[in-house]
Amino acid sequence: NPYKAPGTLTIIPHLEHNVGAYFPERGMYSIAEAMHEFAVKLGVEFELGCTVQRIDYKANKILGVQANGVSEAFDIVVNNTDIFTAYLGLMPDRKLSWFYKRQKPSSSALIFYWGVKGTYPKLDLHNILFSGDYLGEFKILEKKGISSDPTVYIFISSKVVKGDAPEGHENWFVMVNAPEDTGQDWEEIIKATRSNIIKKIKQDIGIDIEPSIVCEDILTPPIIEQKTGSYRGALYGISSNNKFAAFSRHPNRSKSINGLYFTGGSVHPGGGIPLCLASAKIVDNYIKSV
């Protein structure tokens, strides 16, 4: 919420508009692929398709993990899931401190992936259609709903990387702010929001996009939680909507279990890919110092 978040977050638009940011040509997933390739060269072994069901420990010492029903012994475990998911799902007998329990999840997103026929010169790589009532939009989010006049972000990578869409077509990533999942009727919300987005695009830039949508996929807060383990589908872990939020995140090293570390958007220093990577760097330094 820009009306509540600390002013230090304005460094983000400063970097985007005044400095500039890099764009991965093969999409965000290519960053993960590059890191995996580099790790393999360093001798790291990966077990993919392997679900961790539990983090094993005894008293104040880490023992390892249980994955696919098999216990694996390790001296060091790094948890990269959401901190709430870790405590509630992987360490259910270890209570999360009341200090962290009272922290509110961040907002989430409702995303439409549209393959559209035609090209649209009115739109660029990044596009934002702002709500007519920006303050009202965030008040509705606080009540766990989505505005009927939402701010719409449209990202079209094929504007830069032509191979991301077939010739004569574009790939639209269309996102609106959404609350975290608290049991809302998402089917109804999807139906209403999709209609409102299409109406807004036609109203603001004169494009009737619905007849040109040839394929569609949808990402909701419950699906985000299912795919990533992010508690209630929150995008940035704990909410940043107060001036102490940066100091309220869970630390990267367990204070009660030796050998247990935490990375990701729900712990220090915060959400977003750069800060998630920073959390990994912090843990790397901790482990080197052991």
Coordinates of C-alpha atoms in Angstrom, one line a residue:
N1 CA 0.0 0.0 0.0
P2 CA 1.8 3.2 -1.1
Y3 CA -0.2 5.2 1.4
K4 CA 1.3 3.2 4.3
A5 CA 4.6 1.7 3.1
P6 CA 7.9 3.3 4.2
G7 CA 9.3 6.0 1.8
T8 CA 12.5 4.0 1.4
L9 CA 10.6 1.8 -1.1
T10 CA 10.6 4.7 -3.6
I11 CA 14.1 3.6 -4.4
I12 CA 12.4 1.0 -6.7
P13 CA 10.8 3.5 -9.1
H14 CA 14.0 5.6 -8.9
L15 CA 16.1 2.6 -10.1
E16 CA 13.5 1.7 -12.8
H17 CA 13.1 5.2 -14.2
N18 CA 16.4 7.0 -13.5
V19 CA 18.9 4.1 -13.6
G20 CA 17.3 1.4 -15.6
A21 CA 16.9 -2.3 -15.0
Y22 CA 18.0 -5.4 -16.9
F23 CA 15.6 -7.7 -18.7
P24 CA 16.3 -11.5 -18.9
E25 CA 15.8 -12.3 -22.6
R26 CA 14.4 -15.8 -21.9
G27 CA 12.2 -14.8 -19.0
M28 CA 12.6 -14.8 -15.2
Y29 CA 12.9 -18.6 -15.2
S30 CA 16.2 -18.3 -17.1
I31 CA 17.7 -16.8 -13.9
A32 CA 16.9 -20.0 -12.1
E33 CA 18.2 -22.1 -15.0
A34 CA 21.5 -20.2 -15.0
M35 CA 21.9 -20.6 -11.3
H36 CA 21.2 -24.3 -11.5
E37 CA 23.7 -24.7 -14.4
F38 CA 26.4 -22.9 -12.4
A39 CA 25.7 -24.9 -9.2
V40 CA 26.1 -28.2 -11.1
K41 CA 29.5 -27.0 -12.4
L42 CA 30.5 -26.4 -8.8
G43 CA 29.5 -30.0 -7.9
V44 CA 26.1 -29.3 -6.3
E45 CA 23.7 -32.3 -6.5
F46 CA 20.0 -31.8 -7.0
E47 CA 17.1 -34.1 -6.3
L48 CA 14.2 -32.8 -8.3
G49 CA 10.6 -33.8 -7.9
C50 CA 11.3 -34.6 -4.3
T51 CA 8.9 -33.2 -1.7
V52 CA 10.2 -32.3 1.8
Q53 CA 7.6 -33.3 4.4
R54 CA 9.5 -32.4 7.5
I55 CA 12.6 -30.8 9.0
D56 CA 14.1 -33.2 11.5
Y57 CA 15.8 -31.9 14.7
K58 CA 16.4 -33.0 18.3
A59 CA 16.5 -30.5 21.1
N60 CA 18.6 -27.6 19.6
K61 CA 20.4 -29.6 16.9
I62 CA 19.4 -30.1 13.2
L63 CA 19.3 -33.7 12.1
G64 CA 18.2 -33.4 8.5
V65 CA 14.9 -33.7 6.5
Q66 CA 12.3 -36.2 5.6
A67 CA 11.7 -36.2 1.9
N68 CA 9.3 -38.5 0.0
G69 CA 9.0 -40.5 3.2
V70 CA 12.7 -41.1 3.6
S71 CA 14.9 -39.5 6.3
E72 CA 18.0 -37.9 5.0
A73 CA 20.7 -36.8 7.5
F74 CA 22.3 -33.4 7.2
D75 CA 24.4 -31.1 9.4
I76 CA 22.9 -28.0 7.8
V77 CA 19.4 -27.3 6.5
V78 CA 18.4 -24.2 4.6
N79 CA 14.7 -23.6 4.5
N80 CA 13.6 -21.5 1.4
T81 CA 9.9 -21.9 1.9
D82 CA 7.7 -19.2 3.5
I83 CA 8.4 -18.9 7.2
F84 CA 4.8 -19.6 8.1
T85 CA 4.7 -22.7 5.9
A86 CA 8.0 -23.9 7.4
Y87 CA 6.7 -23.7 11.0
L88 CA 3.1 -24.8 10.4
G89 CA 4.0 -27.6 7.9
L90 CA 7.6 -28.7 8.3
M91 CA 8.1 -28.2 12.0
P92 CA 4.5 -28.4 13.4
D93 CA 5.8 -29.1 17.0
R94 CA 8.0 -26.0 17.0
K95 CA 6.0 -22.9 17.8
L96 CA 6.5 -19.8 15.8
S97 CA 7.1 -16.8 18.1
W98 CA 4.1 -14.7 18.8
F99 CA 6.1 -11.7 17.5
Y100 CA 6.0 -13.3 14.0
K101 CA 2.6 -14.8 14.3
R102 CA 1.1 -11.3 14.6
Q103 CA 2.7 -10.1 11.4
K104 CA 0.3 -9.7 8.5
P105 CA 0.9 -11.3 5.1
S106 CA 1.6 -9.0 2.1
S107 CA -0.8 -8.6 -0.7
S108 CA -1.0 -11.1 -3.5
A109 CA -2.0 -10.9 -7.2
L110 CA -4.5 -12.1 -9.7
I111 CA -2.7 -12.7 -13.0
F112 CA -4.1 -13.5 -16.5
Y113 CA -1.8 -14.9 -19.1
W114 CA -3.2 -14.1 -22.5
G115 CA -2.1 -15.1 -25.9
V116 CA -3.6 -12.4 -28.2
K117 CA -4.0 -12.1 -31.9
G118 CA -2.6 -9.0 -33.5
T119 CA 0.0 -6.4 -32.4
Y120 CA -0.8 -3.3 -30.5
P121 CA 1.5 -0.3 -31.0
K122 CA -0.3 1.7 -28.3
L123 CA 1.3 -0.6 -25.8
D124 CA 5.0 -1.0 -24.9
L125 CA 7.0 -3.6 -22.8
H126 CA 5.6 -2.3 -19.5
N127 CA 2.2 -0.7 -19.2
I128 CA 0.1 0.5 -16.2
L129 CA -3.5 1.6 -16.4
F130 CA -4.2 3.3 -13.0
S131 CA -7.4 3.1 -11.1
G132 CA -9.6 6.2 -11.1
D133 CA -9.7 5.9 -7.3
Y134 CA -6.2 4.7 -6.3
L135 CA -6.8 5.2 -2.5
G136 CA -10.1 3.5 -2.7
E137 CA -8.5 0.5 -4.5
F138 CA -6.3 -0.1 -1.5
K139 CA -9.1 0.3 1.0
I140 CA -10.9 -2.5 -0.8
L141 CA -7.8 -4.6 -0.7
E142 CA -7.7 -4.2 3.1
K143 CA -11.2 -5.6 3.1
K144 CA -9.9 -8.6 1.2
G145 CA -11.5 -7.7 -2.1
I146 CA -10.5 -6.4 -5.6
S147 CA -11.7 -3.0 -6.9
S148 CA -14.1 -2.9 -9.8
D149 CA -11.7 -0.3 -11.2
P150 CA -8.4 -1.9 -10.5
T151 CA -4.9 -0.7 -11.5
V152 CA -3.9 -3.0 -14.3
Y153 CA -0.3 -3.9 -15.2
I154 CA 0.4 -5.3 -18.6
F155 CA 3.7 -6.8 -19.5
I156 CA 4.4 -7.9 -23.1
S157 CA 7.8 -9.5 -23.5
S158 CA 7.3 -10.1 -27.2
K159 CA 7.7 -6.3 -27.7
V160 CA 11.4 -6.9 -27.1
V161 CA 11.9 -10.7 -27.6
K162 CA 9.9 -11.4 -30.8
G163 CA 10.2 -15.2 -30.4
D164 CA 8.1 -15.1 -27.2
A165 CA 4.9 -15.1 -29.3
P166 CA 4.0 -16.4 -32.8
E167 CA 4.2 -14.0 -35.7
G168 CA 1.2 -11.6 -35.7
H169 CA 0.5 -12.3 -32.0
E170 CA 1.6 -11.0 -28.6
N171 CA 1.9 -12.5 -25.1
W172 CA 0.2 -10.4 -22.4
F173 CA 0.9 -10.8 -18.7
V174 CA -2.0 -8.9 -17.1
M175 CA -1.9 -8.4 -13.3
V176 CA -4.0 -6.7 -10.7
N177 CA -3.4 -6.3 -7.0
A178 CA -5.2 -8.9 -4.9
P179 CA -5.5 -9.7 -1.2
E180 CA -4.0 -12.8 0.3
D181 CA -6.3 -15.9 0.3
T182 CA -8.7 -15.9 3.2
G183 CA -11.3 -18.2 1.7
Q184 CA -12.8 -15.8 -0.8
D185 CA -14.9 -17.1 -3.8
W186 CA -12.1 -16.8 -6.3
E187 CA -14.2 -18.2 -9.2
E188 CA -16.5 -15.2 -8.8
I189 CA -13.7 -12.8 -8.3
I190 CA -11.9 -14.1 -11.5
K191 CA -15.1 -13.7 -13.5
A192 CA -15.8 -10.1 -12.3
T193 CA -12.2 -8.9 -12.5
R194 CA -11.6 -10.3 -16.0
S195 CA -14.6 -8.4 -17.2
N196 CA -13.5 -5.2 -15.4
I197 CA -10.0 -5.5 -16.9
I198 CA -11.3 -5.9 -20.4
K199 CA -13.6 -3.0 -19.9
K200 CA -10.8 -0.8 -18.5
I201 CA -8.4 -1.6 -21.5
K202 CA -11.2 -0.6 -23.9
Q203 CA -12.0 2.5 -21.9
D204 CA -8.5 3.8 -21.4
I205 CA -6.7 2.9 -24.6
G206 CA -9.5 2.0 -27.0
I207 CA -8.6 -1.6 -27.5
D208 CA -11.4 -4.3 -27.4
I209 CA -9.1 -7.1 -26.5
E210 CA -11.6 -9.9 -25.7
P211 CA -12.2 -11.1 -29.2
S212 CA -8.5 -11.4 -29.8
I213 CA -7.7 -13.6 -26.8
V214 CA -6.8 -17.0 -28.3
C215 CA -5.5 -18.7 -25.1
E216 CA -5.5 -18.0 -21.4
D217 CA -4.1 -19.2 -18.1
I218 CA -4.8 -17.7 -14.7
L219 CA -2.8 -17.5 -11.5
T220 CA -4.7 -16.8 -8.2
P221 CA -3.5 -16.5 -4.6
P222 CA -4.5 -20.1 -3.7
I223 CA -2.6 -21.4 -6.8
I224 CA 0.4 -19.3 -5.8
E225 CA 0.4 -20.9 -2.3
Q226 CA 0.0 -24.4 -3.9
K227 CA 2.9 -23.9 -6.3
T228 CA 5.4 -22.0 -4.1
G229 CA 4.4 -22.7 -0.4
S230 CA 3.9 -18.9 0.1
Y231 CA 1.5 -18.5 3.0
R232 CA -2.0 -17.6 1.7
G233 CA -0.4 -16.7 -1.6
A234 CA 1.3 -13.6 -0.3
L235 CA 3.8 -12.3 -2.9
Y236 CA 6.3 -10.6 -0.5
G237 CA 6.0 -12.6 2.7
I238 CA 5.2 -10.3 5.6
S239 CA 3.5 -7.0 4.7
S240 CA 5.7 -3.8 4.4
N241 CA 2.9 -1.5 5.4
N242 CA 4.5 0.0 8.4
K243 CA 7.7 1.8 9.2
F244 CA 9.0 -1.0 11.3
A245 CA 8.4 -3.8 8.8
A246 CA 12.0 -4.0 7.7
F247 CA 13.0 -4.7 11.3
S248 CA 10.3 -7.2 12.0
R249 CA 11.2 -10.0 9.6
H250 CA 12.3 -13.4 10.8
P251 CA 16.2 -13.8 11.0
N252 CA 18.2 -15.9 8.5
R253 CA 19.6 -18.1 11.2
S254 CA 17.5 -20.1 13.8
K255 CA 18.1 -18.9 17.4
S256 CA 16.9 -22.2 18.8
I257 CA 18.1 -24.9 16.4
N258 CA 21.8 -25.1 15.4
G259 CA 22.3 -25.7 11.7
L260 CA 19.0 -24.4 10.6
Y261 CA 18.9 -21.3 8.3
F262 CA 16.2 -19.4 6.4
T263 CA 16.1 -17.7 3.0
G264 CA 13.4 -16.2 0.8
G265 CA 10.9 -13.4 0.7
S266 CA 9.4 -14.0 4.1
V267 CA 12.6 -13.5 6.1
H268 CA 15.3 -10.8 6.3
P269 CA 15.9 -8.6 4.3
G270 CA 12.5 -8.8 2.4
G271 CA 10.5 -9.8 -0.6
G272 CA 11.4 -9.6 -4.3
I273 CA 14.1 -11.4 -6.3
P274 CA 17.0 -9.1 -5.4
L275 CA 16.3 -9.3 -1.7
C276 CA 15.7 -13.0 -1.8
L277 CA 19.1 -13.4 -3.4
A278 CA 20.5 -11.1 -0.6
S279 CA 19.0 -13.5 2.0
A280 CA 20.9 -16.3 0.3
K281 CA 24.1 -14.4 0.5
I282 CA 23.6 -13.7 4.2
V283 CA 23.1 -17.4 4.8
D284 CA 26.1 -18.3 2.7
N285 CA 28.3 -16.0 4.9
Y286 CA 26.8 -17.6 8.1
I287 CA 27.6 -21.1 6.9
K288 CA 31.1 -20.1 5.9
S289 CA 31.7 -18.8 9.4
V290 CA 30.6 -22.0 11.1

